[in-house]
Amino acid sequence: MASQKSRIRVLSWLMALAGSLLFTLPVAARSWRIADFNDTITIGGDGRTAVHERITVVFSGQFQGIHRTIPIEYPGPRGTNYTLFLNVTGVADESGQKLKYESHTTGDSRDLKIYIPGAEDSTHTVLIDYTLRNAVRFFEDHDEFYWNVTGNDWPVPIDQVTALVSLPDAAAGSLQAQPVTGAYGSSQRAATAEVKGSDVSFATTDPLPMRGGLTLDIFIPKGVLRAPSSLTRALWFLGSNPIVFLPLLTFGVMFVLWWYKGRDPDPRVSIAPMYEPPAGFSPAEAGSLLEDQVHPRDITSTLVDLAVRGYIKIEEKVDQGILFHHKDYIFHL
């Protein structure tokens, strides 16, 4: 009897194990991860930035491609927006063959939907090139390059991230750098930063979890880069905050309406007087539109108008007293 119960328990355990395997095997059979994420960033003397990304992706199962989400919207001073003006110049595979991709803005990021042929149980490398006009922030006492290398929207872990930032030769010996890793808002520093002349290299020391990223911050003394002109900064601000055009647009529309419909007639032009209200207007309507308020005479004129048009009949009644008398009126429908 005991032996039979033992066989039943073993059978139940095997069935439970088989059931769990049935649910877990399909999930394990289709997955992907980023084995290596490498950025090569070149900052010109005017602050223009060129980024070359090399992303190595390992696919287990069949996939169509990946999404590369690049943050481009950041908070600016006094509640304004700071938008990075990003231009994608090319997307290719490891052999340099161009890859089909779609680019559109989603929320605070630029989303690149990249199609990868043959993404099934294989490893592929995607090369992405783009430029940035205003990635460097210019302050009164220093300049700063603050850059989220990977973004924080990857739904998979990243085994390793490296980045090399090259600045003009004038920056040699004066740069300071620090990395930040982890999810959005994190203060972890599971990465290294090394300054060699005018180059700064970064490397993670631990794999990044899902939704984790690497952000780098480089302090640049004044005089290394040429600051943009006031006009350029104004154009950048307007491009990042188009809402400021709304009052100007509203003024323009209302000015056109006033010019064609709202202006008073030219006082030098002779105007023929009208002694009756316009057709279809009652005396009360005409009086109210003329003075923007209703007077008792407007009510009286309306009663007379109703009598003239036959809607009511006004009967005058005189109350005779010993010394005085007064008139009253009775209205008949």
mmCIF file of C-alpha atoms in Angstrom:
data_model
loop_
_atom_site.group_PDB
_atom_site.id
_atom_site.type_symbol
_atom_site.label_atom_id
_atom_site.label_comp_id
_atom_site.label_asym_id
_atom_site.label_seq_id
_atom_site.Cartn_x
_atom_site.Cartn_y
_atom_site.Cartn_z
ATOM 1 C CA MET A 1 0.000 0.000 0.000
ATOM 2 C CA ALA A 2 2.830 2.348 0.929
ATOM 3 C CA SER A 3 4.622 1.433 -2.293
ATOM 4 C CA GLN A 4 1.525 2.275 -4.321
ATOM 5 C CA LYS A 5 1.211 5.688 -2.593
ATOM 6 C CA SER A 6 4.878 6.392 -3.336
ATOM 7 C CA ARG A 7 4.362 5.572 -7.005
ATOM 8 C CA ILE A 8 1.344 7.933 -7.098
ATOM 9 C CA ARG A 9 3.365 10.758 -5.533
ATOM 10 C CA VAL A 10 6.222 10.240 -7.978
ATOM 11 C CA LEU A 11 3.784 10.168 -10.910
ATOM 12 C CA SER A 12 2.100 13.369 -9.680
ATOM 13 C CA TRP A 13 5.463 15.062 -9.338
ATOM 14 C CA LEU A 14 6.490 14.016 -12.865
ATOM 15 C CA MET A 15 3.203 15.312 -14.289
ATOM 16 C CA ALA A 16 3.674 18.656 -12.526
ATOM 17 C CA LEU A 17 7.237 18.892 -13.831
ATOM 18 C CA ALA A 18 6.095 18.072 -17.371
ATOM 19 C CA GLY A 19 3.376 20.725 -17.154
ATOM 20 C CA SER A 20 5.832 23.372 -16.001
ATOM 21 C CA LEU A 21 8.195 22.470 -18.812
ATOM 22 C CA LEU A 22 5.405 22.829 -21.349
ATOM 23 C CA PHE A 23 4.834 26.389 -20.155
ATOM 24 C CA THR A 24 8.485 27.392 -19.850
ATOM 25 C CA LEU A 25 9.956 25.849 -22.982
ATOM 26 C CA PRO A 26 8.179 28.156 -25.483
ATOM 27 C CA VAL A 27 9.325 31.195 -23.517
ATOM 28 C CA ALA A 28 12.914 29.987 -23.341
ATOM 29 C CA ALA A 29 12.838 29.061 -27.027
ATOM 30 C CA ARG A 30 12.326 32.688 -28.117
ATOM 31 C CA SER A 31 14.440 35.366 -26.484
ATOM 32 C CA TRP A 32 17.148 37.891 -27.275
ATOM 33 C CA ARG A 33 19.737 40.037 -25.557
ATOM 34 C CA ILE A 34 22.401 42.627 -26.324
ATOM 35 C CA ALA A 35 25.869 41.134 -25.999
ATOM 36 C CA ASP A 36 27.775 44.354 -26.676
ATOM 37 C CA PHE A 37 26.869 48.025 -27.034
ATOM 38 C CA ASN A 38 29.652 50.318 -28.251
ATOM 39 C CA ASP A 39 29.505 54.057 -28.944
ATOM 40 C CA THR A 40 32.152 56.125 -30.715
ATOM 41 C CA ILE A 41 31.359 59.817 -30.242
ATOM 42 C CA THR A 42 33.200 62.720 -31.887
ATOM 43 C CA ILE A 43 32.584 66.303 -30.739
ATOM 44 C CA GLY A 44 33.672 69.046 -33.129
ATOM 45 C CA GLY A 45 35.000 72.473 -32.265
ATOM 46 C CA ASP A 46 31.532 74.015 -32.694
ATOM 47 C CA GLY A 47 29.875 71.405 -30.486
ATOM 48 C CA ARG A 48 28.367 69.373 -33.307
ATOM 49 C CA THR A 49 28.400 65.705 -32.366
ATOM 50 C CA ALA A 50 28.664 62.593 -34.505
ATOM 51 C CA VAL A 51 27.678 59.240 -32.964
ATOM 52 C CA HIS A 52 28.566 55.810 -34.344
ATOM 53 C CA GLU A 53 26.827 52.921 -32.549
ATOM 54 C CA ARG A 54 27.755 49.269 -32.832
ATOM 55 C CA ILE A 55 25.108 47.013 -31.251
ATOM 56 C CA THR A 56 25.640 43.246 -31.171
ATOM 57 C CA VAL A 57 22.372 41.346 -30.663
ATOM 58 C CA VAL A 58 21.971 37.630 -29.929
ATOM 59 C CA PHE A 59 18.664 36.117 -31.099
ATOM 60 C CA SER A 60 17.254 32.828 -29.852
ATOM 61 C CA GLY A 61 14.207 32.079 -31.974
ATOM 62 C CA GLN A 62 12.788 34.044 -34.882
ATOM 63 C CA PHE A 63 12.524 37.867 -34.840
ATOM 64 C CA GLN A 64 11.922 40.668 -37.343
ATOM 65 C CA GLY A 65 14.384 43.164 -35.868
ATOM 66 C CA ILE A 66 14.850 45.601 -32.977
ATOM 67 C CA HIS A 67 13.752 49.027 -31.785
ATOM 68 C CA ARG A 68 16.481 51.538 -30.959
ATOM 69 C CA THR A 69 14.963 54.264 -28.775
ATOM 70 C CA ILE A 70 17.108 57.412 -28.422
ATOM 71 C CA PRO A 71 16.091 60.000 -25.777
ATOM 72 C CA ILE A 72 15.847 63.481 -27.328
ATOM 73 C CA GLU A 73 13.644 65.455 -24.889
ATOM 74 C CA TYR A 74 15.099 66.781 -21.642
ATOM 75 C CA PRO A 75 13.850 69.317 -19.068
ATOM 76 C CA GLY A 76 15.187 72.838 -19.571
ATOM 77 C CA PRO A 77 15.327 75.869 -17.267
ATOM 78 C CA ARG A 78 12.123 77.305 -15.794
ATOM 79 C CA GLY A 79 9.868 74.535 -17.056
ATOM 80 C CA THR A 80 10.935 74.724 -20.691
ATOM 81 C CA ASN A 81 11.951 71.828 -22.955
ATOM 82 C CA TYR A 82 15.392 71.043 -24.348
ATOM 83 C CA THR A 83 15.183 69.024 -27.569
ATOM 84 C CA LEU A 84 18.151 67.343 -29.217
ATOM 85 C CA PHE A 85 18.134 67.936 -32.972
ATOM 86 C CA LEU A 86 19.059 64.470 -34.193
ATOM 87 C CA ASN A 87 19.632 63.421 -37.800
ATOM 88 C CA VAL A 88 20.044 59.732 -38.661
ATOM 89 C CA THR A 89 22.607 59.352 -41.442
ATOM 90 C CA GLY A 90 22.692 55.576 -41.832
ATOM 91 C CA VAL A 91 21.727 52.144 -40.507
ATOM 92 C CA ALA A 92 23.659 49.091 -41.696
ATOM 93 C CA ASP A 93 24.680 45.563 -40.735
ATOM 94 C CA GLU A 94 28.174 44.330 -39.844
ATOM 95 C CA SER A 95 29.146 44.094 -43.528
ATOM 96 C CA GLY A 96 28.064 47.667 -44.257
ATOM 97 C CA GLN A 97 24.877 46.608 -46.074
ATOM 98 C CA LYS A 98 22.107 49.143 -45.504
ATOM 99 C CA LEU A 99 19.221 47.988 -43.338
ATOM 100 C CA LYS A 100 15.615 49.046 -43.750
ATOM 101 C CA TYR A 101 14.359 51.148 -40.853
ATOM 102 C CA GLU A 102 11.501 53.431 -39.854
ATOM 103 C CA SER A 103 12.048 56.575 -37.807
ATOM 104 C CA HIS A 104 9.439 58.482 -35.817
ATOM 105 C CA THR A 105 9.141 60.411 -32.561
ATOM 106 C CA THR A 106 7.403 58.682 -29.674
ATOM 107 C CA GLY A 107 6.971 60.674 -26.483
ATOM 108 C CA ASP A 108 10.389 61.985 -25.443
ATOM 109 C CA SER A 109 12.399 59.730 -27.757
ATOM 110 C CA ARG A 110 13.264 59.005 -31.371
ATOM 111 C CA ASP A 111 12.242 55.431 -32.177
ATOM 112 C CA LEU A 112 14.148 53.568 -34.885
ATOM 113 C CA LYS A 113 12.391 50.374 -35.973
ATOM 114 C CA ILE A 114 15.185 48.396 -37.625
ATOM 115 C CA TYR A 115 14.476 45.308 -39.740
ATOM 116 C CA ILE A 116 17.168 42.600 -39.547
ATOM 117 C CA PRO A 117 17.016 39.827 -42.193
ATOM 118 C CA GLY A 118 17.755 36.357 -40.883
ATOM 119 C CA ALA A 119 17.305 37.253 -37.212
ATOM 120 C CA GLU A 120 16.729 33.646 -36.134
ATOM 121 C CA ASP A 121 19.009 31.696 -33.762
ATOM 122 C CA SER A 122 21.899 33.940 -34.751
ATOM 123 C CA THR A 123 24.035 36.918 -33.749
ATOM 124 C CA HIS A 124 23.841 40.182 -35.689
ATOM 125 C CA THR A 125 25.590 43.529 -35.421
ATOM 126 C CA VAL A 126 23.716 46.735 -36.212
ATOM 127 C CA LEU A 127 25.595 49.944 -37.054
ATOM 128 C CA ILE A 128 23.751 53.229 -36.483
ATOM 129 C CA ASP A 129 25.161 56.649 -37.416
ATOM 130 C CA TYR A 130 23.568 59.966 -36.501
ATOM 131 C CA THR A 131 24.527 63.564 -35.782
ATOM 132 C CA LEU A 132 23.441 66.011 -33.103
ATOM 133 C CA ARG A 133 23.556 69.796 -33.413
ATOM 134 C CA ASN A 134 23.065 70.739 -29.773
ATOM 135 C CA ALA A 135 24.183 67.822 -27.604
ATOM 136 C CA VAL A 136 26.678 70.039 -25.735
ATOM 137 C CA ARG A 137 25.249 72.366 -23.087
ATOM 138 C CA PHE A 138 26.944 75.786 -22.859
ATOM 139 C CA PHE A 139 26.885 77.476 -19.442
ATOM 140 C CA GLU A 140 28.491 80.688 -18.176
ATOM 141 C CA ASP A 141 31.469 79.071 -16.427
ATOM 142 C CA HIS A 142 31.779 75.714 -18.229
ATOM 143 C CA ASP A 143 30.410 73.487 -20.970
ATOM 144 C CA GLU A 144 28.991 69.994 -20.488
ATOM 145 C CA PHE A 145 28.385 66.892 -22.554
ATOM 146 C CA TYR A 146 25.672 64.864 -20.831
ATOM 147 C CA TRP A 147 24.697 61.837 -22.860
ATOM 148 C CA ASN A 148 22.555 58.762 -22.287
ATOM 149 C CA VAL A 149 24.561 56.207 -24.262
ATOM 150 C CA THR A 150 22.085 53.327 -24.353
ATOM 151 C CA GLY A 151 18.769 54.860 -23.365
ATOM 152 C CA ASN A 152 16.585 53.284 -20.679
ATOM 153 C CA ASP A 153 13.973 51.554 -22.821
ATOM 154 C CA TRP A 154 15.663 48.270 -23.709
ATOM 155 C CA PRO A 155 13.363 45.378 -22.662
ATOM 156 C CA VAL A 156 16.381 43.054 -22.402
ATOM 157 C CA PRO A 157 19.656 43.086 -20.443
ATOM 158 C CA ILE A 158 22.908 44.390 -21.921
ATOM 159 C CA ASP A 159 26.040 42.363 -21.221
ATOM 160 C CA GLN A 160 28.577 45.134 -21.804
ATOM 161 C CA VAL A 161 28.630 48.829 -22.753
ATOM 162 C CA THR A 162 31.658 50.844 -23.854
ATOM 163 C CA ALA A 163 31.920 54.388 -25.161
ATOM 164 C CA LEU A 164 34.748 56.552 -26.464
ATOM 165 C CA VAL A 165 34.275 60.336 -26.630
ATOM 166 C CA SER A 166 36.784 62.365 -28.632
ATOM 167 C CA LEU A 167 37.052 66.158 -28.270
ATOM 168 C CA PRO A 168 39.314 68.747 -29.943
ATOM 169 C CA ASP A 169 42.995 68.667 -28.979
ATOM 170 C CA ALA A 170 42.563 71.853 -26.930
ATOM 171 C CA ALA A 171 40.630 69.822 -24.342
ATOM 172 C CA ALA A 172 43.665 67.702 -23.397
ATOM 173 C CA GLY A 173 44.487 67.823 -19.703
ATOM 174 C CA SER A 174 41.366 69.725 -18.623
ATOM 175 C CA LEU A 175 38.492 67.236 -18.863
ATOM 176 C CA GLN A 176 36.551 65.653 -15.999
ATOM 177 C CA ALA A 177 34.150 62.745 -16.430
ATOM 178 C CA GLN A 178 31.831 60.493 -14.483
ATOM 179 C CA PRO A 179 29.393 57.686 -15.448
ATOM 180 C CA VAL A 180 25.977 56.736 -14.065
ATOM 181 C CA THR A 181 24.340 53.322 -14.587
ATOM 182 C CA GLY A 182 20.996 51.690 -13.888
ATOM 183 C CA ALA A 183 17.360 52.562 -14.439
ATOM 184 C CA TYR A 184 16.039 56.106 -14.887
ATOM 185 C CA GLY A 185 16.850 58.204 -11.805
ATOM 186 C CA SER A 186 19.532 55.813 -10.583
ATOM 187 C CA SER A 187 22.783 57.073 -8.994
ATOM 188 C CA GLN A 188 24.734 53.828 -9.385
ATOM 189 C CA ARG A 189 28.193 53.961 -10.907
ATOM 190 C CA ALA A 190 28.900 50.412 -12.044
ATOM 191 C CA ALA A 191 31.207 51.747 -14.757
ATOM 192 C CA THR A 192 34.653 53.288 -15.198
ATOM 193 C CA ALA A 193 35.714 56.572 -16.798
ATOM 194 C CA GLU A 194 39.264 57.225 -18.024
ATOM 195 C CA VAL A 195 40.571 60.483 -19.460
ATOM 196 C CA LYS A 196 43.485 60.293 -21.886
ATOM 197 C CA GLY A 197 44.363 63.620 -23.409
ATOM 198 C CA SER A 198 41.299 64.833 -25.302
ATOM 199 C CA ASP A 199 39.638 61.392 -25.270
ATOM 200 C CA VAL A 200 37.399 59.930 -22.568
ATOM 201 C CA SER A 201 36.563 56.219 -22.451
ATOM 202 C CA PHE A 202 33.773 54.589 -20.470
ATOM 203 C CA ALA A 203 33.049 50.908 -19.739
ATOM 204 C CA THR A 204 30.493 49.150 -17.561
ATOM 205 C CA THR A 205 31.791 46.797 -14.871
ATOM 206 C CA ASP A 206 28.545 44.808 -14.540
ATOM 207 C CA PRO A 207 25.829 43.819 -17.011
ATOM 208 C CA LEU A 208 22.964 46.277 -17.262
ATOM 209 C CA PRO A 209 19.525 44.977 -16.288
ATOM 210 C CA MET A 210 16.381 45.381 -18.345
ATOM 211 C CA ARG A 211 15.497 49.125 -18.614
ATOM 212 C CA GLY A 212 18.977 49.927 -17.340
ATOM 213 C CA GLY A 213 21.380 52.210 -19.161
ATOM 214 C CA LEU A 214 24.721 54.033 -19.120
ATOM 215 C CA THR A 215 24.818 57.822 -18.926
ATOM 216 C CA LEU A 216 28.060 59.786 -19.159
ATOM 217 C CA ASP A 217 28.812 63.315 -17.997
ATOM 218 C CA ILE A 218 31.894 65.231 -19.207
ATOM 219 C CA PHE A 219 32.949 68.619 -17.789
ATOM 220 C CA ILE A 220 34.525 70.831 -20.475
ATOM 221 C CA PRO A 221 36.287 74.122 -19.531
ATOM 222 C CA LYS A 222 35.329 77.287 -21.378
ATOM 223 C CA GLY A 223 37.379 78.066 -24.455
ATOM 224 C CA VAL A 224 37.650 74.515 -25.764
ATOM 225 C CA LEU A 225 34.453 74.705 -27.848
ATOM 226 C CA ARG A 226 32.969 77.652 -29.724
ATOM 227 C CA ALA A 227 29.671 78.620 -28.172
ATOM 228 C CA PRO A 228 26.739 79.116 -30.565
ATOM 229 C CA SER A 229 25.532 82.640 -31.345
ATOM 230 C CA SER A 230 22.568 84.205 -29.594
ATOM 231 C CA LEU A 231 20.500 83.808 -32.756
ATOM 232 C CA THR A 232 21.331 80.090 -32.942
ATOM 233 C CA ARG A 233 20.366 79.608 -29.303
ATOM 234 C CA ALA A 234 17.111 81.459 -29.893
ATOM 235 C CA LEU A 235 16.319 79.210 -32.863
ATOM 236 C CA TRP A 236 17.128 76.125 -30.763
ATOM 237 C CA PHE A 237 14.811 77.386 -28.021
ATOM 238 C CA LEU A 238 11.966 78.010 -30.466
ATOM 239 C CA GLY A 239 12.486 74.585 -32.034
ATOM 240 C CA SER A 240 12.334 72.950 -28.600
ATOM 241 C CA ASN A 241 9.326 74.997 -27.423
ATOM 242 C CA PRO A 242 6.957 75.560 -30.373
ATOM 243 C CA ILE A 243 4.192 76.418 -27.912
ATOM 244 C CA VAL A 244 5.638 79.961 -27.745
ATOM 245 C CA PHE A 245 4.310 80.499 -31.268
ATOM 246 C CA LEU A 246 0.721 80.059 -30.059
ATOM 247 C CA PRO A 247 0.237 83.678 -28.825
ATOM 248 C CA LEU A 248 1.751 85.000 -32.082
ATOM 249 C CA LEU A 249 -0.499 82.727 -34.141
ATOM 250 C CA THR A 250 -3.543 83.791 -32.134
ATOM 251 C CA PHE A 251 -2.656 87.459 -32.583
ATOM 252 C CA GLY A 252 -2.231 86.978 -36.327
ATOM 253 C CA VAL A 253 -5.607 85.269 -36.747
ATOM 254 C CA MET A 254 -7.446 87.832 -34.601
ATOM 255 C CA PHE A 255 -5.721 90.724 -36.411
ATOM 256 C CA VAL A 256 -6.898 89.431 -39.787
ATOM 257 C CA LEU A 257 -10.450 89.014 -38.469
ATOM 258 C CA TRP A 258 -10.400 92.520 -36.993
ATOM 259 C CA TRP A 259 -8.967 94.016 -40.182
ATOM 260 C CA TYR A 260 -11.684 92.602 -42.413
ATOM 261 C CA LYS A 261 -14.651 92.333 -40.042
ATOM 262 C CA GLY A 262 -14.087 94.254 -36.818
ATOM 263 C CA ARG A 263 -12.886 97.728 -37.756
ATOM 264 C CA ASP A 264 -15.166 100.741 -37.324
ATOM 265 C CA PRO A 265 -16.272 102.482 -40.531
ATOM 266 C CA ASP A 266 -14.140 105.323 -41.815
ATOM 267 C CA PRO A 267 -15.532 108.471 -40.143
ATOM 268 C CA ARG A 268 -14.809 110.461 -43.305
ATOM 269 C CA VAL A 269 -17.277 108.356 -45.274
ATOM 270 C CA SER A 270 -20.894 109.561 -45.311
ATOM 271 C CA ILE A 271 -23.237 107.096 -43.578
ATOM 272 C CA ALA A 272 -26.968 107.096 -44.258
ATOM 273 C CA PRO A 273 -28.956 107.029 -40.970
ATOM 274 C CA MET A 274 -31.494 104.253 -40.323
ATOM 275 C CA TYR A 275 -34.589 105.212 -38.373
ATOM 276 C CA GLU A 276 -35.871 101.684 -37.992
ATOM 277 C CA PRO A 277 -34.215 98.516 -36.744
ATOM 278 C CA PRO A 278 -32.712 96.237 -39.391
ATOM 279 C CA ALA A 279 -35.102 93.737 -40.896
ATOM 280 C CA GLY A 280 -35.839 90.864 -38.535
ATOM 281 C CA PHE A 281 -34.576 92.672 -35.404
ATOM 282 C CA SER A 282 -36.892 93.570 -32.554
ATOM 283 C CA PRO A 283 -36.487 96.958 -30.834
ATOM 284 C CA ALA A 284 -35.075 95.249 -27.734
ATOM 285 C CA GLU A 285 -32.457 93.388 -29.801
ATOM 286 C CA ALA A 286 -31.425 96.550 -31.628
ATOM 287 C CA GLY A 287 -31.177 98.563 -28.410
ATOM 288 C CA SER A 288 -29.176 95.869 -26.613
ATOM 289 C CA LEU A 289 -26.698 95.455 -29.489
ATOM 290 C CA LEU A 290 -26.285 99.237 -29.757
ATOM 291 C CA GLU A 291 -25.432 99.877 -26.094
ATOM 292 C CA ASP A 292 -24.452 96.414 -24.767
ATOM 293 C CA GLN A 293 -27.165 96.575 -22.106
ATOM 294 C CA VAL A 294 -30.949 96.489 -21.733
ATOM 295 C CA HIS A 295 -32.802 99.702 -20.748
ATOM 296 C CA PRO A 296 -36.429 99.977 -19.587
ATOM 297 C CA ARG A 297 -37.212 101.775 -22.846
ATOM 298 C CA ASP A 298 -36.143 98.617 -24.704
ATOM 299 C CA ILE A 299 -38.799 96.655 -22.806
ATOM 300 C CA THR A 300 -41.405 99.363 -23.452
ATOM 301 C CA SER A 301 -40.604 99.499 -27.159
ATOM 302 C CA THR A 302 -40.919 95.702 -27.336
ATOM 303 C CA LEU A 303 -44.431 95.848 -25.839
ATOM 304 C CA VAL A 304 -45.436 98.521 -28.354
ATOM 305 C CA ASP A 305 -43.902 96.465 -31.175
ATOM 306 C CA LEU A 306 -45.919 93.410 -30.126
ATOM 307 C CA ALA A 307 -49.070 95.550 -30.144
ATOM 308 C CA VAL A 308 -48.275 96.952 -33.584
ATOM 309 C CA ARG A 309 -47.813 93.438 -34.934
ATOM 310 C CA GLY A 310 -51.098 92.301 -33.419
ATOM 311 C CA TYR A 311 -49.817 89.921 -30.744
ATOM 312 C CA ILE A 312 -51.250 91.942 -27.839
ATOM 313 C CA LYS A 313 -53.804 94.701 -27.303
ATOM 314 C CA ILE A 314 -53.048 97.611 -24.956
ATOM 315 C CA GLU A 315 -56.074 99.084 -23.146
ATOM 316 C CA GLU A 316 -55.673 102.427 -21.389
ATOM 317 C CA LYS A 317 -57.529 102.731 -18.080
ATOM 318 C CA VAL A 318 -57.974 105.962 -16.133
ATOM 319 C CA ASP A 319 -58.578 105.862 -12.386
ATOM 320 C CA GLN A 320 -60.405 109.079 -11.410
ATOM 321 C CA GLY A 321 -59.919 110.315 -7.884
ATOM 322 C CA ILE A 322 -61.332 113.326 -5.986
ATOM 323 C CA LEU A 323 -58.350 115.538 -6.682
ATOM 324 C CA PHE A 324 -56.033 113.441 -8.801
ATOM 325 C CA HIS A 325 -56.264 110.710 -11.372
ATOM 326 C CA HIS A 326 -53.704 108.348 -12.945
ATOM 327 C CA LYS A 327 -53.499 106.117 -15.956
ATOM 328 C CA ASP A 328 -52.925 102.402 -16.033
ATOM 329 C CA TYR A 329 -52.681 99.890 -18.875
ATOM 330 C CA ILE A 330 -54.156 96.430 -19.324
ATOM 331 C CA PHE A 331 -52.549 93.986 -21.781
ATOM 332 C CA HIS A 332 -54.743 91.508 -23.628
ATOM 333 C CA LEU A 333 -53.214 88.549 -25.522
#
